[in-house]
Amino acid sequence: MLNVPPQAFPAPGSQQRVSAGGRAKVPLKPGRSLMDWIRLTKSGKDLTGLKGRLIEVTEDELAKHNKKEDCWICIRGFVYNVTPYMEYHPGGEDELMKAAGTDGTDLFDQVHRWVNYESMLKECLVGRMAVKPIAAPKGMVPEKKGLGASVKDLTPSYDWFQTENSITVVIYTKQKDMNAELVIVDCQDKRLRGEIIVGDHSYLVEVDLDHAVQEDVAVNIAEKVGKVEIILKKKDNVHWKMLGQPLESHNTFIKRTDRGLFYRKCKLVSKTEVTHDTKLFRLMLPKSTHLHVPTGQHVYLKKNIAGTEVVKPYTPVLPFLPLDFKEPFSHDGAHIYLMIKIYSCGLFTQALDHLQIGDYISVSNPEGNFKKSQVQTLEDLFLLAAGTGFTPMVKLLNFALTEVSCLRTVKLIFFNKTEDDILWRNQLEQLALKDERFEVQFILSQPTKDWVGKQGKISSSLLSEFVKISRKDSKVLICICGPTPFTEQGVQYLKDLGYSQEEIHAFTA
Ligand code: FAD
Ligand code: NAD
């Protein structure tokens, strides 16, 4: 399976390099890290064997290049010679060979559609497919499969009108329960992009506006009737003849996973220490962006490192743990908070750590398969977190304690190496004192001799000791997040203890 990095994380030798979501990860040889690959691509070496020429590739020609020592793969109509890349692929050569001599688009999308292969493999580009590629380019075809015969009825539509100084784009979503998390709007350089999430589908309005507009954009959502208004302020009070030129994916309604990731540049406004190696990054969204990252979802950060675009996922948190759960924590919507551990030899986190206040970084639309509905009727919630695997638990904890009326207990079992590694320890302890539904248990794998609390790593006995439902027929969910082996072992132990698949949610990429 084509699993091009940036996921060179964890790096060679790391204990995490075992498997991810059932996919085998193989140890890379020394000198085969992502950084080594970037260096090779910059060396001027002819990586395609075509001396810089780009060719048109027929399906027959593609099929001939199906061996390790001569391996071409097509992704979204472009053909790459991946032979030089084989030893650098975190998923191993065999995974890459599954797509040898064929169109690997679907395999690639199944694994890491967010990986920026165009940048990563640009020196391996052989050329374009001469005939129509097997898989159509993303976002181009309004794909209506999976919605059944009623698709026409479900497809949102849009309209627009103007006053002397404003333009209003109205989207009729045909969804009753619209909310701010389902509407993503960006307006940059006269380009308006409004995306509406409808289940696992996405509707897009994307136009090159007829005239310039001011920076701030307002979004009104009529939740009950599913009407979304995007209000733009005209820069000049002229009459617009049309909204603008439709862009490639304008007015399409397709599967979310078929929509390319969209990025906007966010400004770093503060960076504060959480522990000795973890920082809270506060990023400011552009005024023209409307984006609320849902509970349990992550975003991708993108940064150019040594000429290559590297992308890594991070899970937004809250600025702090709210202690008063009478009302939902009101988020200003203008900032994204990321709690990020800086690894001394980490490619991306070192680059992040070097960002100065005022610098910009690209942030994607949210992704993730967690649904709030999994929590809405819960009685017992258990959160098993290891290290920065705590990040998805922050919003989840807040949501559960604030909005789940039948909730009896929330228990966080937090695994760390040492006391100094525990994130927001004070806040968690305060919360446990304040709210009797909440309990926290710290478990250290490398404690000092002064530690009187629990020690060890995730195990069946630790889980049977701490994961105990409050009543016999309690509705329970156990969420788990941390290094891949931690998550995989945890899921297995929980299943062995009799918990069903529906009662377990593992956060993965
Ligand atoms: P790499 O260059 O890939 O290498 C990591 C280096 O750091 C290695 O050399 C190793 O020495 C060291 N290292 C890495 N992991 C470990 C480890 N567990 N123990 C010891 N040493 C290690 N990270 C966050 O900090 N906050 C988040 O909110 C967050 N959210 C994520 C959400 C998802 C869905 C996923 C899949 C991952 C998330 N991560 C998060 C991890 C993040 O995406 C990166 O993998 C991480 O920041 C490391 O990137 P890097 O390029 O610096 O490290
Ligand atoms: P860490 O190395 O500091 O380890 C924290 C604890 O995890 C350890 O004390 C131990 O109890 C446990 N652990 C570590 N390795 C283990 C192993 N091989 N087997 C069993 N238990 C193990 O952790 P970290 O550096 O903070 O890493 C956090 C991890 O969480 C990263 O891999 C990151 O990618 C992942 N993460 C995932 C998401 C997501 O949504 N999928 C979000 C945030 C973080």
XYZ file of C-alpha atoms and ligand atoms in Angstrom:
606
model
C 0.000 0.000 0.000
C 1.400 3.343 -0.930
C 2.205 5.009 2.343
C 4.489 7.856 1.487
C 5.827 9.768 4.521
C 5.819 12.540 6.126
C 4.898 9.744 8.544
C 8.522 8.951 9.115
C 7.295 9.212 12.677
C 8.314 7.560 14.793
C 11.825 7.656 13.469
C 13.988 4.534 12.981
C 14.694 2.771 16.220
C 11.715 4.234 18.005
C 9.704 1.711 19.982
C 6.634 2.956 18.171
C 7.750 1.598 14.849
C 5.621 -1.512 15.096
C 2.338 -1.074 13.332
C -0.347 1.456 12.660
C -4.008 0.593 12.429
C -3.168 -2.969 11.517
C -0.668 -1.883 8.857
C 2.818 -3.201 9.378
C 5.501 -0.595 9.872
C 8.996 -1.818 9.214
C 12.261 -0.602 10.706
C 14.053 1.528 8.140
C 17.768 1.053 7.598
C 20.047 3.751 9.029
C 20.325 6.651 6.606
C 16.800 6.113 5.283
C 14.842 8.715 7.285
C 12.539 11.321 5.750
C 15.340 13.877 6.068
C 17.718 11.511 4.222
C 15.113 11.196 1.448
C 14.781 14.977 1.213
C 18.579 15.213 0.926
C 18.652 12.616 -1.859
C 15.959 14.461 -3.812
C 18.027 17.640 -3.552
C 21.258 15.948 -4.651
C 20.565 16.427 -8.366
C 20.652 12.643 -8.924
C 18.477 11.420 -11.797
C 15.819 9.519 -9.829
C 13.567 8.595 -12.758
C 16.243 7.385 -15.130
C 14.792 9.690 -17.803
C 17.358 12.476 -17.516
C 14.774 15.102 -16.651
C 12.357 14.251 -19.500
C 8.642 13.838 -18.766
C 6.835 11.251 -20.862
C 3.285 10.141 -21.556
C 2.735 6.699 -20.055
C 0.266 4.187 -21.471
C -1.367 1.566 -19.274
C 0.676 -1.132 -21.020
C 3.897 0.728 -20.348
C 2.967 1.291 -16.700
C 2.252 -2.413 -16.240
C 5.763 -3.330 -17.419
C 7.350 -1.485 -14.461
C 6.193 -3.840 -11.753
C 9.417 -5.024 -10.122
C 11.249 -3.695 -7.071
C 14.213 -2.640 -9.170
C 11.913 -1.004 -11.736
C 8.687 0.131 -10.123
C 6.297 2.773 -11.447
C 3.036 3.741 -9.764
C 0.259 6.034 -10.960
C -1.396 8.386 -8.454
C -4.181 10.639 -9.676
C -3.034 10.472 -13.280
C 0.659 11.089 -12.590
C 3.237 8.311 -12.828
C 6.164 8.058 -10.413
C 9.233 5.854 -10.481
C 9.262 4.789 -6.824
C 12.241 2.426 -7.013
C 14.673 4.933 -5.446
C 12.110 5.594 -2.713
C 11.576 1.926 -1.733
C 13.995 1.867 1.192
C 12.641 5.143 2.578
C 9.001 4.060 2.675
C 7.868 3.748 6.332
C 5.302 1.116 5.371
C 8.019 -1.034 3.799
C 8.786 -2.179 0.263
C 6.082 -4.853 0.177
C 3.331 -2.339 0.868
C 4.601 -0.135 -1.958
C 4.868 -3.125 -4.284
C 1.136 -3.787 -3.920
C 0.607 -0.910 -6.340
C 3.555 -1.681 -8.635
C 2.787 -1.075 -12.298
C -0.789 -0.006 -11.561
C -2.967 2.903 -10.498
C -2.336 3.120 -6.745
C -4.696 6.035 -6.092
C -7.266 4.056 -4.134
C -4.660 2.241 -2.064
C -2.946 5.538 -1.336
C -6.207 7.200 -0.322
C -7.074 4.348 2.003
C -3.861 4.844 3.946
C -2.829 8.491 3.988
C -4.644 10.645 1.512
C -3.333 13.671 3.372
C 0.299 12.873 2.655
C 1.771 15.333 0.230
C 3.163 12.860 -2.279
C 3.371 15.513 -5.033
C 6.052 17.302 -3.085
C 7.642 14.175 -1.640
C 7.966 12.366 -4.960
C 8.432 15.319 -7.303
C 11.907 14.163 -8.380
C 10.460 10.719 -9.192
C 7.848 12.021 -11.643
C 7.976 10.098 -14.908
C 5.027 11.865 -16.553
C 1.286 11.731 -17.048
C -0.878 8.803 -18.014
C -1.523 9.002 -21.741
C -5.046 7.725 -21.356
C -7.631 8.643 -18.745
C -6.342 7.372 -15.385
C -8.310 4.584 -13.753
C -9.179 6.696 -10.711
C -10.596 10.120 -11.468
C -8.913 13.170 -9.987
C -10.247 14.061 -6.568
C -13.058 16.535 -6.231
C -13.740 16.738 -9.948
C -16.654 14.378 -10.284
C -19.820 14.967 -8.320
C -19.966 11.503 -6.815
C -23.354 10.586 -5.542
C -22.873 6.952 -4.758
C -23.905 5.716 -1.352
C -26.751 8.140 -0.884
C -29.263 6.003 -2.742
C -32.070 7.173 -4.981
C -32.876 10.205 -2.886
C -29.543 11.831 -3.634
C -31.145 14.603 -5.651
C -33.264 15.555 -2.670
C -30.280 15.581 -0.354
C -27.967 17.679 -2.501
C -27.651 21.192 -1.071
C -28.070 24.181 -3.353
C -27.068 27.829 -3.219
C -28.217 31.256 -4.235
C -26.871 34.778 -3.755
C -28.080 38.347 -3.498
C -26.590 41.755 -2.931
C -27.278 45.063 -1.257
C -25.384 48.275 -1.872
C -22.471 47.165 0.305
C -22.817 43.444 0.898
C -23.031 40.110 -0.863
C -24.873 37.224 0.777
C -24.398 33.665 -0.390
C -27.176 31.423 0.911
C -26.687 27.679 1.075
C -29.763 25.506 1.561
C -28.254 22.450 3.185
C -31.489 20.442 3.445
C -30.221 19.320 6.865
C -32.123 20.031 10.045
C -29.298 20.001 12.536
C -26.800 22.356 10.985
C -24.208 23.750 13.370
C -21.006 25.790 13.273
C -18.807 22.682 13.081
C -20.400 21.661 9.791
C -19.671 24.926 7.985
C -16.156 25.837 6.842
C -15.696 29.127 5.034
C -12.569 30.765 3.650
C -12.214 33.838 1.537
C -8.749 34.674 0.291
C -7.734 36.946 -2.576
C -11.241 37.116 -4.073
C -11.550 33.339 -3.839
C -14.568 32.208 -1.812
C -14.757 28.639 -0.564
C -17.733 27.496 1.509
C -17.905 23.836 2.496
C -20.891 22.185 4.162
C -20.483 18.799 5.825
C -23.491 16.508 5.400
C -22.748 13.155 7.040
C -19.801 11.669 5.177
C -20.418 13.983 2.209
C -19.335 17.506 1.470
C -20.993 20.241 -0.544
C -18.816 23.023 -1.919
C -19.387 26.520 -3.185
C -16.124 27.691 -4.710
C -15.903 30.795 -6.854
C -13.479 33.436 -7.957
C -15.521 36.459 -6.860
C -16.518 39.092 -9.384
C -15.090 41.938 -7.257
C -12.890 42.383 -4.200
C -14.397 42.029 -0.713
C -13.271 43.095 2.727
C -11.336 40.799 5.008
C -13.996 39.930 7.561
C -16.652 37.416 6.644
C -19.765 36.670 8.709
C -21.512 33.309 8.807
C -25.106 32.916 10.007
C -26.556 29.474 10.545
C -30.268 28.887 10.885
C -29.856 25.519 12.598
C -33.434 24.287 12.474
C -34.027 25.012 8.791
C -30.486 24.234 7.685
C -29.864 27.547 5.979
C -26.338 28.948 5.961
C -25.601 32.550 5.020
C -22.127 33.747 4.151
C -22.052 37.529 4.286
C -19.278 39.378 2.510
C -18.678 43.126 2.610
C -18.023 44.713 -0.750
C -14.783 46.654 -1.009
C -16.270 49.052 -3.550
C -19.948 49.854 -3.684
C -20.429 48.644 -7.220
C -23.224 46.471 -8.561
C -22.077 42.899 -9.168
C -23.338 41.298 -12.374
C -22.529 37.815 -11.142
C -21.186 36.171 -8.005
C -18.006 35.152 -9.825
C -16.370 32.498 -11.939
C -17.059 28.967 -10.688
C -13.890 27.075 -9.785
C -13.174 23.428 -10.529
C -15.102 21.881 -7.616
C -17.868 24.471 -7.412
C -21.347 23.148 -6.634
C -20.196 19.555 -6.150
C -21.537 17.149 -3.561
C -19.072 14.329 -3.041
C -17.665 12.061 -0.351
C -15.609 13.980 2.178
C -12.694 11.629 1.671
C -12.649 12.520 -2.033
C -12.298 16.225 -1.335
C -8.687 17.401 -1.280
C -7.497 18.915 1.985
C -7.796 22.676 2.063
C -5.237 24.750 3.985
C -5.237 28.341 5.205
C -2.312 30.207 6.738
C -2.641 30.835 10.475
C -0.542 33.177 12.550
C 1.305 31.921 15.630
C 0.258 34.319 18.385
C 1.671 32.589 21.449
C 3.693 29.585 22.500
C 3.610 28.644 26.179
C 5.300 25.861 28.116
C 3.115 23.016 29.354
C 5.941 20.724 30.507
C 9.702 20.521 29.909
C 9.157 19.329 26.320
C 5.539 20.182 25.463
C 4.168 23.549 24.389
C 0.750 25.054 23.797
C 0.672 26.751 20.391
C -2.054 29.327 19.884
C -2.773 29.917 16.207
C -4.988 32.696 14.917
C -7.292 31.913 12.015
C -7.599 34.548 9.285
C -10.526 36.939 9.785
C -12.053 35.555 6.625
C -12.092 31.970 7.915
C -14.952 30.265 9.727
C -13.703 26.971 11.176
C -14.572 25.050 14.354
C -12.703 21.792 14.859
C -15.148 19.179 16.212
C -14.434 17.188 19.361
C -12.202 14.213 18.634
C -11.011 15.472 15.258
C -7.524 16.542 14.190
C -6.075 18.987 11.681
C -2.935 18.729 9.580
C -0.152 21.250 9.784
C 1.900 21.748 6.639
C 5.341 23.248 6.472
C 8.045 23.460 3.905
C 11.153 21.817 5.324
C 14.285 21.914 3.186
C 12.206 22.425 0.044
C 9.742 19.606 0.743
C 6.216 20.053 2.052
C 5.859 18.001 5.208
C 2.428 17.350 6.739
C 1.683 16.073 10.284
C -1.598 15.652 12.209
C -2.345 17.411 15.521
C -5.464 17.395 17.700
C -6.704 20.823 18.852
C -7.297 21.266 22.584
C -8.881 24.029 24.680
C -6.732 26.843 26.106
C -7.230 25.291 29.561
C -9.504 22.761 31.259
C -12.707 24.610 32.188
C -13.737 23.829 35.773
C -17.292 25.051 35.591
C -19.482 22.761 33.579
C -22.763 24.578 33.931
C -22.425 26.047 30.473
C -20.559 24.830 27.407
C -17.123 26.418 27.143
C -17.570 29.272 24.725
C -14.884 29.167 22.134
C -14.088 32.444 20.412
C -13.725 30.613 17.115
C -10.784 32.763 16.137
C -8.017 30.593 17.552
C -6.811 27.010 17.438
C -4.832 25.649 20.398
C -2.387 22.799 19.849
C -0.492 20.978 22.573
C 2.634 19.677 20.918
C 5.540 17.642 22.254
C 8.859 18.780 20.808
C 11.131 15.798 20.107
C 14.836 16.565 20.166
C 15.323 14.761 16.844
C 11.835 15.274 15.466
C 11.748 16.656 11.937
C 8.475 18.545 12.149
C 8.335 19.452 15.845
C 11.821 20.971 15.694
C 10.650 23.143 12.792
C 7.522 24.088 14.775
C 9.602 24.953 17.798
C 11.630 27.337 15.658
C 8.549 29.287 14.575
C 8.586 32.834 15.924
C 5.535 34.688 17.202
C 3.975 36.310 14.118
C 5.102 33.521 11.768
C 2.505 31.680 9.678
C 1.768 27.984 9.304
C -0.745 26.184 7.090
C -3.637 24.470 8.897
C -6.011 22.049 7.141
C -9.710 21.355 7.490
C -10.530 18.909 10.308
C -10.690 15.157 9.864
C -11.368 12.155 12.065
C -13.907 9.444 12.622
C -15.050 10.289 16.147
C -18.703 11.252 16.425
C -20.175 13.128 19.375
C -23.221 10.868 19.137
C -20.998 8.111 20.551
C -21.004 10.036 23.860
C -24.417 11.690 23.961
C -26.240 8.938 25.852
C -23.358 7.582 27.922
C -23.341 6.793 31.601
C -19.666 5.807 32.047
C -16.782 7.228 30.026
C -13.215 5.960 30.379
C -10.315 7.796 28.770
C -7.047 5.898 28.388
C -4.360 8.357 27.341
C -0.583 8.020 26.971
C 1.659 11.087 26.605
C 0.244 13.521 24.040
C -2.497 10.955 23.416
C -4.157 13.156 26.051
C -4.980 15.791 23.396
C -8.231 14.300 21.985
C -9.398 13.714 25.564
C -9.439 17.432 26.409
C -12.455 18.499 24.338
C -14.075 15.134 24.900
C -13.882 15.535 28.671
C -15.316 19.023 28.464
C -18.111 17.927 26.140
C -19.059 14.932 28.275
C -19.130 16.840 31.577
C -21.048 19.741 30.053
C -23.535 18.239 27.687
C -24.135 14.604 28.553
C -26.909 14.717 31.104
C -27.007 11.007 31.950
C -23.246 10.804 32.604
C -22.332 9.284 35.978
C -18.556 8.844 35.772
C -15.638 9.991 33.660
C -12.336 8.400 34.482
C -9.047 9.438 32.901
C -6.278 6.873 33.180
C -3.213 8.786 32.138
C 0.013 6.916 31.278
C 3.290 8.824 31.260
C 6.957 8.095 31.658
C 7.715 10.410 34.602
C 5.905 12.905 36.821
C 7.440 15.767 34.835
C 5.755 14.483 31.679
C 2.192 14.714 33.002
C 0.274 17.302 30.980
C -1.994 19.713 32.871
C -1.616 17.688 36.082
C -2.724 20.579 38.335
C -5.773 21.317 36.231
C -6.783 17.652 36.196
C -6.409 17.367 39.956
C -8.429 20.524 40.485
C -11.148 19.233 38.209
C -11.292 15.960 40.141
C -11.770 17.937 43.364
C -14.441 20.139 41.843
C -16.543 17.619 39.950
C -17.369 14.385 41.682
C -18.144 12.642 38.396
C -14.511 13.024 37.316
C -11.587 10.918 38.511
C -7.985 10.823 37.324
C -5.397 8.089 37.766
C -1.753 8.675 36.808
C 0.363 5.659 35.916
C 4.106 6.085 35.335
C 6.349 3.773 33.346
C 9.665 5.298 34.499
C 8.960 6.844 37.916
C 11.599 8.071 40.343
C 11.792 6.235 43.650
C 9.722 8.988 45.312
C 6.620 8.169 43.275
C 4.003 6.584 45.492
C 1.340 6.254 42.818
C 0.724 3.476 40.343
C 3.448 2.351 38.003
C 3.745 0.213 34.898
C 2.528 0.178 31.320
C -0.881 -0.683 29.945
C -1.813 -4.242 30.966
C -4.822 -6.419 31.425
C -4.523 -6.274 35.208
C -4.264 -2.448 35.281
C -7.308 -2.167 33.047
C -9.403 -4.603 35.065
C -8.441 -2.641 38.178
C -9.380 0.795 36.807
C -11.991 0.288 34.102
C -15.034 -0.619 36.177
C -18.538 0.305 35.149
C -20.661 2.087 37.756
C -23.744 -0.133 37.340
C -24.395 -3.509 35.802
C -26.025 -2.306 32.580
C -24.261 1.045 32.262
C -23.836 2.426 28.788
C -20.072 2.709 28.497
C -17.445 4.041 26.079
C -13.693 3.590 26.451
C -11.562 5.964 24.388
C -7.900 5.234 23.895
C -5.052 7.261 22.419
C -1.259 7.158 22.554
C 1.707 5.528 20.830
C 0.486 2.890 18.376
C 1.581 -0.164 20.430
C -0.135 1.335 23.481
C -3.386 1.804 21.572
C -3.278 -1.609 19.936
C -2.449 -3.445 23.153
C -5.124 -1.477 25.020
C -7.808 -2.371 22.490
C -6.848 -6.043 22.654
C -6.869 -6.131 26.490
C -10.275 -4.426 26.543
C -11.692 -6.952 24.100
C -10.239 -9.767 26.196
C -11.991 -8.222 29.205
C -15.286 -8.533 27.347
C -15.857 -5.024 25.991
C -17.409 -4.909 22.545
C -16.094 -3.072 19.472
C -18.867 -0.451 19.896
C -17.742 0.242 23.458
C -14.168 1.080 22.386
C -12.965 4.034 20.350
C -9.292 4.165 19.361
C -7.929 7.474 18.088
C -5.605 6.856 15.151
C -4.580 8.802 12.040
P 9.714 12.411 13.626
O 10.736 13.210 12.853
O 8.692 11.694 12.838
O 10.397 11.487 14.593
C 10.184 11.421 15.943
C 11.486 11.520 16.749
O 11.081 11.881 18.004
C 12.222 10.198 16.854
O 13.514 10.348 16.457
C 12.171 9.788 18.304
O 13.427 9.913 18.902
C 11.329 10.812 18.892
N 10.036 10.225 19.294
C 8.890 10.244 18.617
N 7.956 9.636 19.300
C 8.477 9.225 20.407
C 7.984 8.524 21.532
N 6.696 8.201 21.636
N 8.821 8.215 22.521
C 10.090 8.578 22.439
N 10.623 9.262 21.426
C 9.815 9.562 20.414
N 1.521 15.030 18.656
C 1.423 16.036 19.562
O 2.447 16.417 20.158
N 0.224 16.643 19.807
C -0.912 16.274 19.175
O -1.970 16.856 19.408
C -0.846 15.208 18.229
N -1.944 14.800 17.560
C -1.854 13.745 16.698
C -3.015 13.300 16.051
C -2.954 12.207 15.222
C -4.224 11.731 14.530
C -1.722 11.540 15.011
C -1.633 10.331 14.124
C -0.559 11.996 15.607
C -0.612 13.110 16.454
N 0.536 13.618 17.051
C 0.430 14.614 17.983
C 1.872 13.166 16.622
C 2.385 14.107 15.490
O 1.590 13.954 14.329
C 3.834 13.824 15.060
O 3.952 12.476 14.723
C 4.834 14.193 16.138
O 4.728 15.588 16.420
C 6.293 13.877 15.769
O 6.644 14.536 14.610
P 8.175 14.828 14.243
O 8.222 15.082 12.768
O 8.733 15.886 15.124
O 8.906 13.470 14.604
P 5.731 8.719 25.510
O 6.833 8.095 24.767
O 6.044 9.843 26.437
O 4.982 7.556 26.312
C 3.902 7.803 27.198
C 3.452 6.491 27.756
O 2.963 5.671 26.710
C 4.528 5.658 28.403
O 4.780 6.063 29.731
C 3.933 4.278 28.336
O 3.018 4.056 29.386
C 3.161 4.318 27.036
N 3.917 3.665 25.983
C 4.897 4.211 25.228
N 5.365 3.300 24.381
C 4.691 2.149 24.611
C 4.730 0.865 24.051
N 5.590 0.542 23.085
N 3.887 -0.074 24.526
C 3.004 0.216 25.506
N 2.931 1.428 26.073
C 3.760 2.382 25.634
O 4.572 9.169 24.520
P 4.558 10.434 23.584
O 5.958 10.717 23.125
O 3.832 11.552 24.257
O 3.747 9.915 22.344
C 2.358 10.091 22.244
C 1.829 9.323 21.041
O 0.449 9.592 20.907
C 2.472 9.628 19.712
O 2.712 8.410 19.072
C 1.401 10.377 18.941
O 1.462 10.130 17.553
C 0.146 9.767 19.522
N -1.009 10.677 19.406
C -2.048 10.247 18.633
C -3.155 11.036 18.499
C -4.326 10.562 17.677
O -5.356 11.171 17.628
N -4.233 9.474 16.990
C -3.239 12.265 19.154
C -2.167 12.675 19.933
C -1.037 11.856 20.060
